Tab-separated table of C-alpha atoms in Angstrom:
chain	number	residue	atom	x	y	z
K	1142	MET	CA	63.583	18.368	-1.354
K	1143	PRO	CA	61.952	14.950	-0.919
K	1144	GLU	CA	63.202	12.514	1.657
K	1145	PRO	CA	64.861	9.368	0.361
K	1146	ALA	CA	62.777	6.268	0.157
K	1147	ALA	CA	63.010	4.005	3.171
K	1148	GLY	CA	64.663	0.615	2.733
K	1149	PRO	CA	65.909	-2.335	4.786
K	1150	GLU	CA	68.600	-1.514	7.318
K	1151	PRO	CA	72.058	-3.210	6.571
K	1152	GLU	CA	73.214	-5.995	8.896
K	1153	LEU	CA	76.146	-5.076	11.165
K	1154	ALA	CA	79.385	-7.069	10.657
K	1155	LEU	CA	80.901	-8.583	13.782
K	1156	ALA	CA	84.541	-7.462	14.405
K	1157	THR	CA	85.836	-10.892	15.367
K	1158	GLY	CA	88.357	-11.443	12.584
K	1159	PRO	CA	88.335	-14.025	9.799
K	1160	GLU	CA	86.086	-17.055	10.128
K	1161	PRO	CA	88.198	-20.228	10.912
K	1162	ALA	CA	88.287	-22.985	8.273
K	1163	PRO	CA	86.119	-26.034	9.010
K	1164	GLU	CA	87.737	-29.134	10.364
K	1165	PRO	CA	88.014	-32.064	7.991
K	1166	GLY	CA	85.359	-34.794	8.361
K	1167	PRO	CA	83.593	-37.521	6.441
K	1168	ALA	CA	82.195	-36.477	3.050
K	1169	PRO	CA	78.441	-36.070	2.899
K	1170	PRO	CA	76.476	-38.790	1.083
K	1171	PRO	CA	75.575	-38.069	-2.523
K	1172	GLY	CA	72.153	-36.459	-3.030
K	1173	PRO	CA	70.186	-34.439	-5.540
K	1174	ALA	CA	71.731	-31.374	-7.032
K	1175	PRO	CA	70.643	-28.123	-5.404
K	1176	ASP	CA	67.832	-26.152	-7.094
K	1177	PRO	CA	69.393	-23.241	-8.960
K	1178	ASN	CA	66.284	-21.159	-8.374
K	1179	PRO	CA	65.102	-21.991	-4.875
K	1180	THR	CA	61.702	-20.699	-3.693
K	1181	PRO	CA	62.330	-18.009	-1.124
K	1182	GLN	CA	61.045	-18.836	2.346
K	1183	ALA	CA	59.234	-16.322	4.404
K	1184	ALA	CA	61.402	-14.603	6.909
K	1185	HIS	CA	58.686	-15.135	9.503
K	1186	PRO	CA	56.162	-17.946	9.577
K	1187	THR	CA	52.530	-16.985	8.976
K	1188	PRO	CA	50.479	-16.760	12.129
K	1189	ASN	CA	49.341	-20.146	13.375
K	1190	SER	CA	51.133	-21.948	10.526
K	1191	ASP	CA	52.460	-24.300	13.163
K	1192	PRO	CA	49.573	-26.445	14.430
K	1193	ASP	CA	51.168	-26.537	17.865
K	1194	THR	CA	51.212	-22.756	18.099
K	1195	PRO	CA	48.186	-21.475	20.043
K	1196	LYS	CA	45.978	-18.904	18.282
K	1197	ALA	CA	46.299	-15.327	19.395
K	1198	GLN	CA	43.339	-14.160	21.459
K	1199	THR	CA	41.793	-10.836	20.312
K	1200	PRO	CA	40.434	-8.899	23.241
K	1201	ARG	CA	36.626	-8.446	23.006
K	1202	PRO	CA	35.318	-4.901	23.351
K	1203	HIS	CA	33.077	-4.141	26.264
K	1204	PRO	CA	29.390	-3.754	25.234
K	1205	HIS	CA	27.787	-0.341	25.399
K	1206	PRO	CA	25.945	0.296	28.702
K	1207	ALA	CA	22.661	0.636	26.800
K	1208	LEU	CA	23.223	-2.766	25.194
K	1209	ARG	CA	24.011	-4.321	28.574
K	1210	ALA	CA	20.786	-2.840	29.936
K	1211	TRP	CA	18.801	-4.194	26.957
K	1212	ARG	CA	20.166	-7.687	27.645
K	1213	HIS	CA	19.159	-7.615	31.276
K	1214	PRO	CA	17.023	-10.643	32.220
K	1215	ARG	CA	14.380	-8.410	33.777
K	1216	LEU	CA	13.567	-7.026	30.301
K	1217	ARG	CA	12.784	-10.415	28.810
K	1218	TRP	CA	9.011	-10.120	29.113
K	1219	PRO	CA	8.805	-6.362	28.346
K	1220	LYS	CA	10.765	-7.040	25.143
K	1221	ARG	CA	8.404	-9.816	24.165
K	1222	ILE	CA	5.408	-7.588	24.810
K	1223	ALA	CA	6.959	-4.755	22.764
K	1224	LEU	CA	7.643	-7.146	19.885
K	1225	GLY	CA	4.059	-8.361	20.043
K	1226	LEU	CA	2.742	-4.803	19.862
K	1227	VAL	CA	4.950	-4.020	16.853
K	1228	LEU	CA	3.696	-7.121	15.072
K	1229	LEU	CA	0.130	-6.220	16.013
K	1230	LEU	CA	0.561	-2.903	14.244
K	1231	LEU	CA	2.639	-4.070	11.273
K	1232	LEU	CA	0.870	-7.276	10.315
K	1233	PRO	CA	-2.508	-5.643	9.513
K	1234	ALA	CA	-0.702	-2.985	7.464
K	1235	LEU	CA	1.271	-5.658	5.650
K	1236	GLY	CA	-1.865	-7.674	5.015
K	1237	ALA	CA	-3.699	-4.584	3.756
K	1238	GLY	CA	-0.822	-3.779	1.398
K	1239	ILE	CA	-0.878	-7.282	-0.055
K	1240	ALA	CA	-4.649	-7.090	-0.471
K	1241	LEU	CA	-4.401	-3.774	-2.329
K	1242	ARG	CA	-1.749	-5.143	-4.686
K	1243	VAL	CA	-3.929	-8.147	-5.443
K	1244	ASN	CA	-6.911	-5.831	-5.935
K	1245	TYR	CA	-5.000	-3.984	-8.659
K	1246	ALA	CA	-4.262	-7.170	-10.611
K	1247	GLY	CA	-6.163	-8.287	-13.683
K	1248	ASP	CA	-7.740	-6.389	-16.560
K	1249	PRO	CA	-10.828	-4.159	-16.545
K	1250	GLY	CA	-13.878	-5.671	-18.194
K	1251	PRO	CA	-15.210	-4.484	-21.545
K	1252	GLY	CA	-17.636	-1.598	-21.487
K	1253	THR	CA	-16.219	-0.092	-18.282
K	1254	GLN	CA	-15.721	3.369	-19.734
K	1255	THR	CA	-17.480	6.727	-19.726
K	1256	ARG	CA	-21.259	6.909	-19.512
K	1257	ASN	CA	-21.071	10.632	-20.415
K	1258	ARG	CA	-21.817	11.561	-16.801
K	1259	ASP	CA	-18.366	12.847	-15.816
K	1260	ALA	CA	-17.649	16.146	-14.040
K	1261	LEU	CA	-14.904	18.750	-13.761
K	1262	TRP	CA	-14.132	21.052	-10.829
K	1263	LEU	CA	-13.384	24.627	-11.991
K	1264	GLY	CA	-11.579	27.277	-9.948
K	1265	HIS	CA	-12.890	30.653	-8.822
K	1266	ALA	CA	-11.214	32.503	-11.713
K	1267	TRP	CA	-14.128	31.550	-13.963
K	1268	ILE	CA	-16.575	33.833	-12.143
K	1269	ASP	CA	-14.468	36.592	-10.583
K	1270	GLY	CA	-13.577	38.424	-13.810
K	1271	ARG	CA	-10.261	36.785	-14.709
K	1272	LYS	CA	-11.687	34.667	-17.546
K	1273	VAL	CA	-13.022	35.921	-20.897
K	1274	ASP	CA	-14.917	34.502	-23.874
K	1275	ALA	CA	-11.741	33.101	-25.409
K	1276	ASP	CA	-11.169	31.000	-22.261
K	1277	VAL	CA	-14.657	29.516	-22.490
K	1278	GLU	CA	-14.102	28.709	-26.163
K	1279	ALA	CA	-10.824	26.950	-25.334
K	1280	LEU	CA	-12.517	25.019	-22.519
K	1281	ALA	CA	-15.329	24.005	-24.858
K	1282	GLU	CA	-12.825	22.766	-27.426
K	1283	ARG	CA	-11.173	20.593	-24.797
K	1284	LEU	CA	-14.415	19.164	-23.438
K	1285	ARG	CA	-16.113	18.369	-26.748
K	1286	ASP	CA	-16.272	14.634	-27.377
K	1287	SER	CA	-15.352	13.959	-23.728
K	1288	GLY	CA	-17.637	12.405	-21.137
K	1289	ILE	CA	-18.045	15.586	-19.075
K	1290	ARG	CA	-21.612	16.731	-18.419
K	1291	ASP	CA	-21.225	18.771	-15.204
K	1292	LEU	CA	-18.979	21.685	-14.260
K	1293	TYR	CA	-18.592	22.418	-10.535
K	1294	VAL	CA	-17.644	26.122	-10.488
K	1295	HIS	CA	-16.260	27.490	-7.224
K	1296	ALA	CA	-18.765	30.155	-6.192
K	1297	GLY	CA	-17.956	30.423	-2.479
K	1298	PRO	CA	-16.695	29.966	0.086
K	1299	LEU	CA	-19.572	30.338	2.472
K	1300	GLU	CA	-19.122	32.518	5.522
K	1301	HIS	CA	-18.852	30.642	8.810
K	1302	ASP	CA	-22.435	31.626	9.601
K	1303	GLY	CA	-23.661	29.992	6.370
K	1304	THR	CA	-24.264	33.158	4.374
K	1305	LEU	CA	-22.842	33.876	0.909
K	1306	PRO	CA	-21.812	37.407	-0.129
K	1307	GLU	CA	-22.894	38.403	-3.642
K	1308	SER	CA	-19.405	39.758	-4.224
K	1309	ALA	CA	-18.148	36.152	-4.364
K	1310	TYR	CA	-19.603	35.469	-7.831
K	1311	PRO	CA	-19.712	38.694	-9.885
K	1312	GLN	CA	-19.383	37.008	-13.334
K	1313	ALA	CA	-21.527	33.931	-12.693
K	1314	GLY	CA	-24.266	34.987	-15.110
K	1315	TRP	CA	-21.752	35.564	-17.911
K	1316	LEU	CA	-20.149	32.144	-17.426
K	1317	ILE	CA	-23.445	30.249	-17.346
K	1318	GLU	CA	-24.598	31.912	-20.569
K	1319	ALA	CA	-21.244	31.321	-22.311
K	1320	VAL	CA	-21.090	27.635	-21.352
K	1321	HIS	CA	-24.666	27.023	-22.459
K	1322	ARG	CA	-23.814	28.637	-25.797
K	1323	GLU	CA	-20.546	26.770	-26.397
K	1324	LEU	CA	-21.424	23.446	-24.733
K	1325	PRO	CA	-25.147	22.716	-25.050
K	1326	GLY	CA	-26.241	20.095	-22.545
K	1327	VAL	CA	-23.400	20.758	-20.067
K	1328	ARG	CA	-24.643	21.853	-16.640
K	1329	VAL	CA	-22.967	24.591	-14.594
K	1330	GLN	CA	-23.299	23.881	-10.883
K	1331	ALA	CA	-22.342	26.251	-8.061
K	1332	TRP	CA	-19.569	24.731	-5.944
K	1333	LEU	CA	-20.098	25.867	-2.349
K	1334	GLY	CA	-18.303	24.903	0.834
K	1335	ASP	CA	-16.456	25.936	3.941
K	1336	VAL	CA	-14.183	24.590	6.645
K	1337	LEU	CA	-16.179	22.927	9.408
K	1338	ALA	CA	-15.486	23.555	13.085
K	1339	SER	CA	-15.357	19.813	13.687
K	1340	GLU	CA	-11.690	19.746	14.721
K	1341	GLY	CA	-11.027	23.288	15.879
K	1342	PRO	CA	-12.646	26.462	17.198
K	1343	ASP	CA	-13.072	28.182	13.810
K	1344	GLY	CA	-15.379	27.228	10.977
K	1345	LEU	CA	-18.976	26.558	10.039
K	1346	ARG	CA	-20.997	24.813	12.757
K	1347	LEU	CA	-23.562	22.385	11.392
K	1348	GLU	CA	-24.968	21.686	14.853
K	1349	ARG	CA	-26.515	25.172	14.870
K	1350	ALA	CA	-29.966	25.240	13.290
K	1351	GLU	CA	-29.592	28.892	12.310
K	1352	THR	CA	-26.384	28.100	10.421
K	1353	ARG	CA	-28.024	25.275	8.482
K	1354	ALA	CA	-30.930	27.576	7.626
K	1355	ALA	CA	-28.478	30.182	6.350
K	1356	VAL	CA	-26.813	27.573	4.092
K	1357	VAL	CA	-30.210	26.707	2.629
K	1358	GLY	CA	-30.882	30.422	2.045
K	1359	SER	CA	-27.490	30.814	0.322
K	1360	THR	CA	-28.365	27.916	-1.970
K	1361	GLU	CA	-31.647	29.535	-2.968
K	1362	GLN	CA	-29.736	32.769	-3.566
K	1363	ILE	CA	-27.132	31.189	-5.854
K	1364	LEU	CA	-29.713	29.254	-7.857
K	1365	GLU	CA	-31.522	32.533	-8.575
K	1366	VAL	CA	-28.457	33.552	-10.592
K	1367	GLY	CA	-29.135	30.724	-13.035
K	1368	PHE	CA	-26.853	27.891	-11.908
K	1369	ASP	CA	-27.958	24.431	-13.015
K	1370	GLY	CA	-27.376	22.835	-9.624
K	1371	ALA	CA	-25.615	23.097	-6.274
K	1372	HIS	CA	-22.477	21.140	-5.336
K	1373	PHE	CA	-21.295	21.068	-1.710
K	1374	ASP	CA	-17.888	20.277	-0.240
K	1375	LEU	CA	-17.764	20.656	3.548
K	1376	GLU	CA	-14.629	19.409	5.318
K	1377	PRO	CA	-13.549	17.842	7.612
K	1378	LEU	CA	-16.877	16.060	7.911
K	1379	HIS	CA	-16.854	13.154	10.356
K	1380	SER	CA	-18.728	9.948	9.767
K	1381	ASP	CA	-22.242	9.671	11.228
K	1382	ASP	CA	-22.748	13.449	11.437
K	1383	GLN	CA	-26.542	13.653	11.713
K	1384	ASP	CA	-26.608	17.445	11.346
K	1385	TYR	CA	-25.163	17.062	7.855
K	1386	LEU	CA	-27.883	14.588	6.921
K	1387	SER	CA	-30.497	17.061	8.182
K	1388	LEU	CA	-28.937	19.800	6.050
K	1389	LEU	CA	-29.003	17.575	2.960
K	1390	ASP	CA	-32.691	16.855	3.477
K	1391	ASP	CA	-33.431	20.589	3.515
K	1392	LEU	CA	-31.169	21.322	0.543
K	1393	HIS	CA	-32.648	18.539	-1.560
K	1394	ALA	CA	-36.132	19.946	-1.036
K	1395	VAL	CA	-34.897	23.246	-2.527
K	1396	THR	CA	-33.151	21.709	-5.541
K	1397	GLN	CA	-36.047	19.350	-6.296
K	1398	ASP	CA	-38.476	22.286	-6.340
K	1399	ARG	CA	-36.286	23.937	-8.966
K	1400	GLY	CA	-35.654	20.760	-10.948
K	1401	VAL	CA	-31.854	20.893	-10.569
K	1402	PRO	CA	-29.429	18.372	-9.034
K	1403	LEU	CA	-27.950	18.427	-5.541
K	1404	SER	CA	-24.385	17.168	-5.592
K	1405	VAL	CA	-21.805	16.582	-2.849
K	1406	ALA	CA	-18.126	15.749	-2.554
K	1407	ALA	CA	-17.731	12.756	-0.232
K	1408	HIS	CA	-14.996	11.425	2.004
K	1409	GLN	CA	-13.477	8.009	1.340
K	1410	ILE	CA	-14.973	4.884	2.870
K	1411	ASP	CA	-13.395	3.031	5.796
K	1412	PRO	CA	-11.107	0.509	3.998
K	1413	PHE	CA	-11.194	-2.081	6.787
K	1414	PRO	CA	-13.014	-2.430	10.115
K	1415	ALA	CA	-11.962	0.031	12.829
K	1416	ALA	CA	-9.487	1.865	10.557
K	1417	ASN	CA	-11.264	5.176	11.068
K	1418	SER	CA	-11.498	4.708	14.842
K	1419	ILE	CA	-7.803	3.881	15.112
K	1420	ARG	CA	-6.752	6.846	12.994
K	1421	GLY	CA	-9.075	9.196	14.852
K	1422	THR	CA	-7.689	8.055	18.203
K	1423	LEU	CA	-4.063	8.391	17.130
K	1424	THR	CA	-4.274	11.646	15.138
K	1425	GLY	CA	-7.470	13.403	16.215
K	1426	HIS	CA	-8.422	13.573	12.512
K	1427	PRO	CA	-10.769	10.789	11.391
K	1428	LYS	CA	-10.353	10.360	7.647
K	1429	TRP	CA	-13.036	7.970	6.436
K	1430	TRP	CA	-16.783	7.541	6.482
K	1431	SER	CA	-18.354	4.225	7.310
K	1432	GLN	CA	-19.862	2.469	4.313
K	1433	ALA	CA	-23.298	2.745	5.906
K	1434	TYR	CA	-22.948	6.518	6.344
K	1435	PHE	CA	-21.778	6.919	2.748
K	1436	GLY	CA	-24.978	5.177	1.690
K	1437	GLN	CA	-27.083	7.470	3.893
K	1438	VAL	CA	-25.557	10.515	2.212
K	1439	ALA	CA	-25.901	9.017	-1.282
K	1440	ARG	CA	-29.628	8.439	-0.786
K	1441	ARG	CA	-30.173	12.140	-0.042
K	1442	VAL	CA	-28.532	13.605	-3.154
K	1443	ASP	CA	-28.572	13.315	-6.955
K	1444	GLN	CA	-24.790	13.080	-7.339
K	1445	ILE	CA	-22.036	11.977	-4.996
K	1446	ALA	CA	-18.364	12.382	-5.927
K	1447	LEU	CA	-15.964	10.296	-3.853
K	1448	MET	CA	-12.665	12.154	-3.423
K	1449	SER	CA	-10.381	9.184	-4.141
K	1450	TYR	CA	-7.067	11.013	-3.753
K	1451	ASP	CA	-4.841	12.280	-0.928
K	1452	THR	CA	-4.435	8.695	0.262
K	1453	ALA	CA	-0.752	8.912	1.382
K	1454	LEU	CA	-0.077	5.660	-0.495
K	1455	PRO	CA	3.444	5.702	-2.005
K	1456	LEU	CA	3.097	3.168	-4.859
K	1457	GLU	CA	0.897	3.023	-7.940
K	1458	SER	CA	-0.035	-0.592	-7.279
K	1459	LEU	CA	-1.258	0.270	-3.768
K	1460	TYR	CA	-3.121	3.378	-4.890
K	1461	GLY	CA	-4.740	1.613	-7.842
K	1462	GLY	CA	-5.880	-1.248	-5.628
K	1463	TYR	CA	-7.236	1.261	-3.131
K	1464	VAL	CA	-9.276	3.072	-5.810
K	1465	ALA	CA	-10.639	-0.269	-7.018
K	1466	GLN	CA	-11.671	-1.088	-3.449
K	1467	GLN	CA	-13.248	2.331	-2.887
K	1468	THR	CA	-15.186	2.018	-6.138
K	1469	SER	CA	-16.604	-1.336	-5.093
K	1470	LEU	CA	-17.490	-0.146	-1.580
K	1471	ALA	CA	-19.279	2.930	-2.944
K	1472	LEU	CA	-21.161	0.994	-5.635
K	1473	GLU	CA	-22.501	-1.412	-3.028
K	1474	VAL	CA	-24.385	1.314	-1.122
K	1475	THR	CA	-25.160	4.005	-3.712
K	1476	PRO	CA	-28.750	3.717	-5.001
K	1477	GLU	CA	-29.396	3.357	-8.722
K	1478	SER	CA	-31.099	6.760	-8.693
K	1479	THR	CA	-27.893	8.580	-7.681
K	1480	ASP	CA	-24.913	9.351	-9.917
K	1481	LEU	CA	-21.724	7.952	-8.368
K	1482	LEU	CA	-18.536	9.706	-9.508
K	1483	MET	CA	-14.985	8.683	-8.597
K	1484	GLY	CA	-12.651	11.663	-8.150
K	1485	LEU	CA	-9.468	11.672	-10.241
K	1486	PRO	CA	-6.319	13.580	-9.143
K	1487	PHE	CA	-5.877	16.307	-11.783
K	1488	PHE	CA	-3.289	18.063	-9.592
K	1489	HIS	CA	0.368	17.628	-8.748
K	1490	GLU	CA	1.715	17.867	-5.224
K	1491	ASP	CA	4.188	15.802	-3.268
K	1492	ASP	CA	3.635	15.717	0.468
K	1493	LEU	CA	2.629	13.300	3.205
K	1494	SER	CA	-0.933	12.906	1.953
K	1495	HIS	CA	-0.355	12.899	-1.804
K	1496	HIS	CA	2.479	11.305	-3.800
K	1497	GLU	CA	2.081	12.427	-7.381
K	1498	ASN	CA	4.135	9.528	-8.749
K	1499	ALA	CA	1.641	7.091	-7.214
K	1500	GLU	CA	-1.651	8.998	-7.438
K	1501	THR	CA	-1.779	9.359	-11.215
K	1502	VAL	CA	-4.799	9.737	-13.477
K	1503	GLU	CA	-3.860	6.579	-15.373
K	1504	THR	CA	-3.737	4.540	-12.148
K	1505	ALA	CA	-6.973	6.012	-10.800
K	1506	VAL	CA	-8.814	5.299	-14.053
K	1507	ARG	CA	-7.600	1.699	-14.129
K	1508	GLY	CA	-8.558	1.193	-10.467
K	1509	THR	CA	-11.993	2.688	-11.125
K	1510	ARG	CA	-12.572	0.370	-14.076
K	1511	LEU	CA	-11.448	-2.661	-12.061
K	1512	GLY	CA	-13.863	-1.847	-9.243
K	1513	LEU	CA	-16.689	-1.240	-11.705
K	1514	SER	CA	-15.916	-4.515	-13.515
K	1515	ARG	CA	-16.085	-6.556	-10.326
K	1516	THR	CA	-19.075	-4.950	-8.655
K	1517	ASP	CA	-21.607	-3.458	-11.076
K	1518	ARG	CA	-20.309	-3.498	-14.651
K	1519	ASP	CA	-23.605	-2.396	-16.187
K	1520	ARG	CA	-24.155	0.496	-13.791
K	1521	GLU	CA	-25.382	3.403	-15.944
K	1522	ARG	CA	-25.329	6.304	-13.469
K	1523	PHE	CA	-21.585	6.246	-12.958
K	1524	GLY	CA	-18.649	8.423	-13.931
K	1525	VAL	CA	-15.464	10.181	-12.864
K	1526	ALA	CA	-14.855	13.711	-11.577
K	1527	LEU	CA	-11.642	15.586	-12.420
K	1528	TYR	CA	-10.049	17.719	-9.692
K	1529	VAL	CA	-9.074	20.428	-10.660
K	1530	ASP	CA	-8.853	22.424	-13.941
K	1531	PHE	CA	-6.179	24.974	-12.982
K	1532	ALA	CA	-3.686	22.350	-11.751
K	1533	ALA	CA	-4.088	19.830	-14.567
K	1534	LYS	CA	-1.342	19.001	-17.060
K	1535	GLU	CA	-1.786	17.917	-20.646
K	1536	SER	CA	-0.713	14.407	-19.629
K	1537	ASP	CA	-3.681	14.245	-17.212
K	1538	TRP	CA	-6.142	15.029	-19.986
K	1539	THR	CA	-4.482	12.468	-22.242
K	1540	ALA	CA	-4.675	9.765	-19.567
K	1541	TYR	CA	-8.357	10.556	-18.965
K	1542	ARG	CA	-9.224	10.359	-22.664
K	1543	GLU	CA	-7.159	7.265	-23.450
K	1544	GLY	CA	-8.100	5.339	-20.340
K	1545	TRP	CA	-11.732	6.328	-19.825
K	1546	VAL	CA	-13.234	8.030	-22.900
K	1547	SER	CA	-11.830	6.198	-25.928
């Protein structure tokens, strides 16, 4: 049963008997008639309604001990130094972000589209028995009337000693023959690579002459199968690695003797001075090559594909401006005799290094065209490389065709 609603308590009557009648006196002077509907007055005045009434003082809470310590006069200069360090770190990043946004502004120039020198990375399934003739026919149907001339087919990985087991590419001959039949003029290159022991104890060691010699022998071995070229992707490869340059010299001698191209996947170029040194010091994982080193690599090969993805940039405008910058930096140091390809992200992941909502094919294509427009619009030996076939969506192919081919 619910309790009755609370209400005002009744006033207590005083037991003093009847109230005495008032004594007669002079009549009050005439005045205005009383208001029949008087405005009720508050039973209690509002706080501080009387100007003479002092305001109530609210007690102030005691500050937290950590806050009291932070306010200590002895911390005045340490706080200023800390603020200066924060600004030293944030201001360059803020300036770089603004620069990338500006770099993504404007419209690509006319004629900055495919030169029919594009490439596509293909997974290992194409040569290990999982693919059949119908798959090649479907691939050919997709690639006809595109700008793709080279297929980088994963034929490795290399062993850590530089050797390549024949069991790694059992159906290579079948694929090469099928592609040549369905796509005349398209080259099938062997994609070889391995993890380098540049940041850990395990991996391929380029500093060992015998390992480099084994890589050269593996290249000769794979070209005997009938591949139209050799494409290398060795990571993580630090800038200014002279052993890598020595390996490229030896590899290029082999491919030139056979009349086929030597191609490499390349790291991104240092976006601003000392960026690579700072990152390497803080993380132990240098990300970029210097522009000069990129040029040294480009002069030793027939094709160089800059992997312009996995940038960790969270916005399309930043990523597009970054690709435009990378395109310009690479064009400035790549000789006219070398094909320069900008890698497009034909894959979908969302982690610290790759945000798929920012690193889109449409954005990468637009950034590539902007960089080409500003730096070397008439460059003929230029294209894009699509990474990778097995992770691509139909929307990626549409963005490539609409933005770069048509």
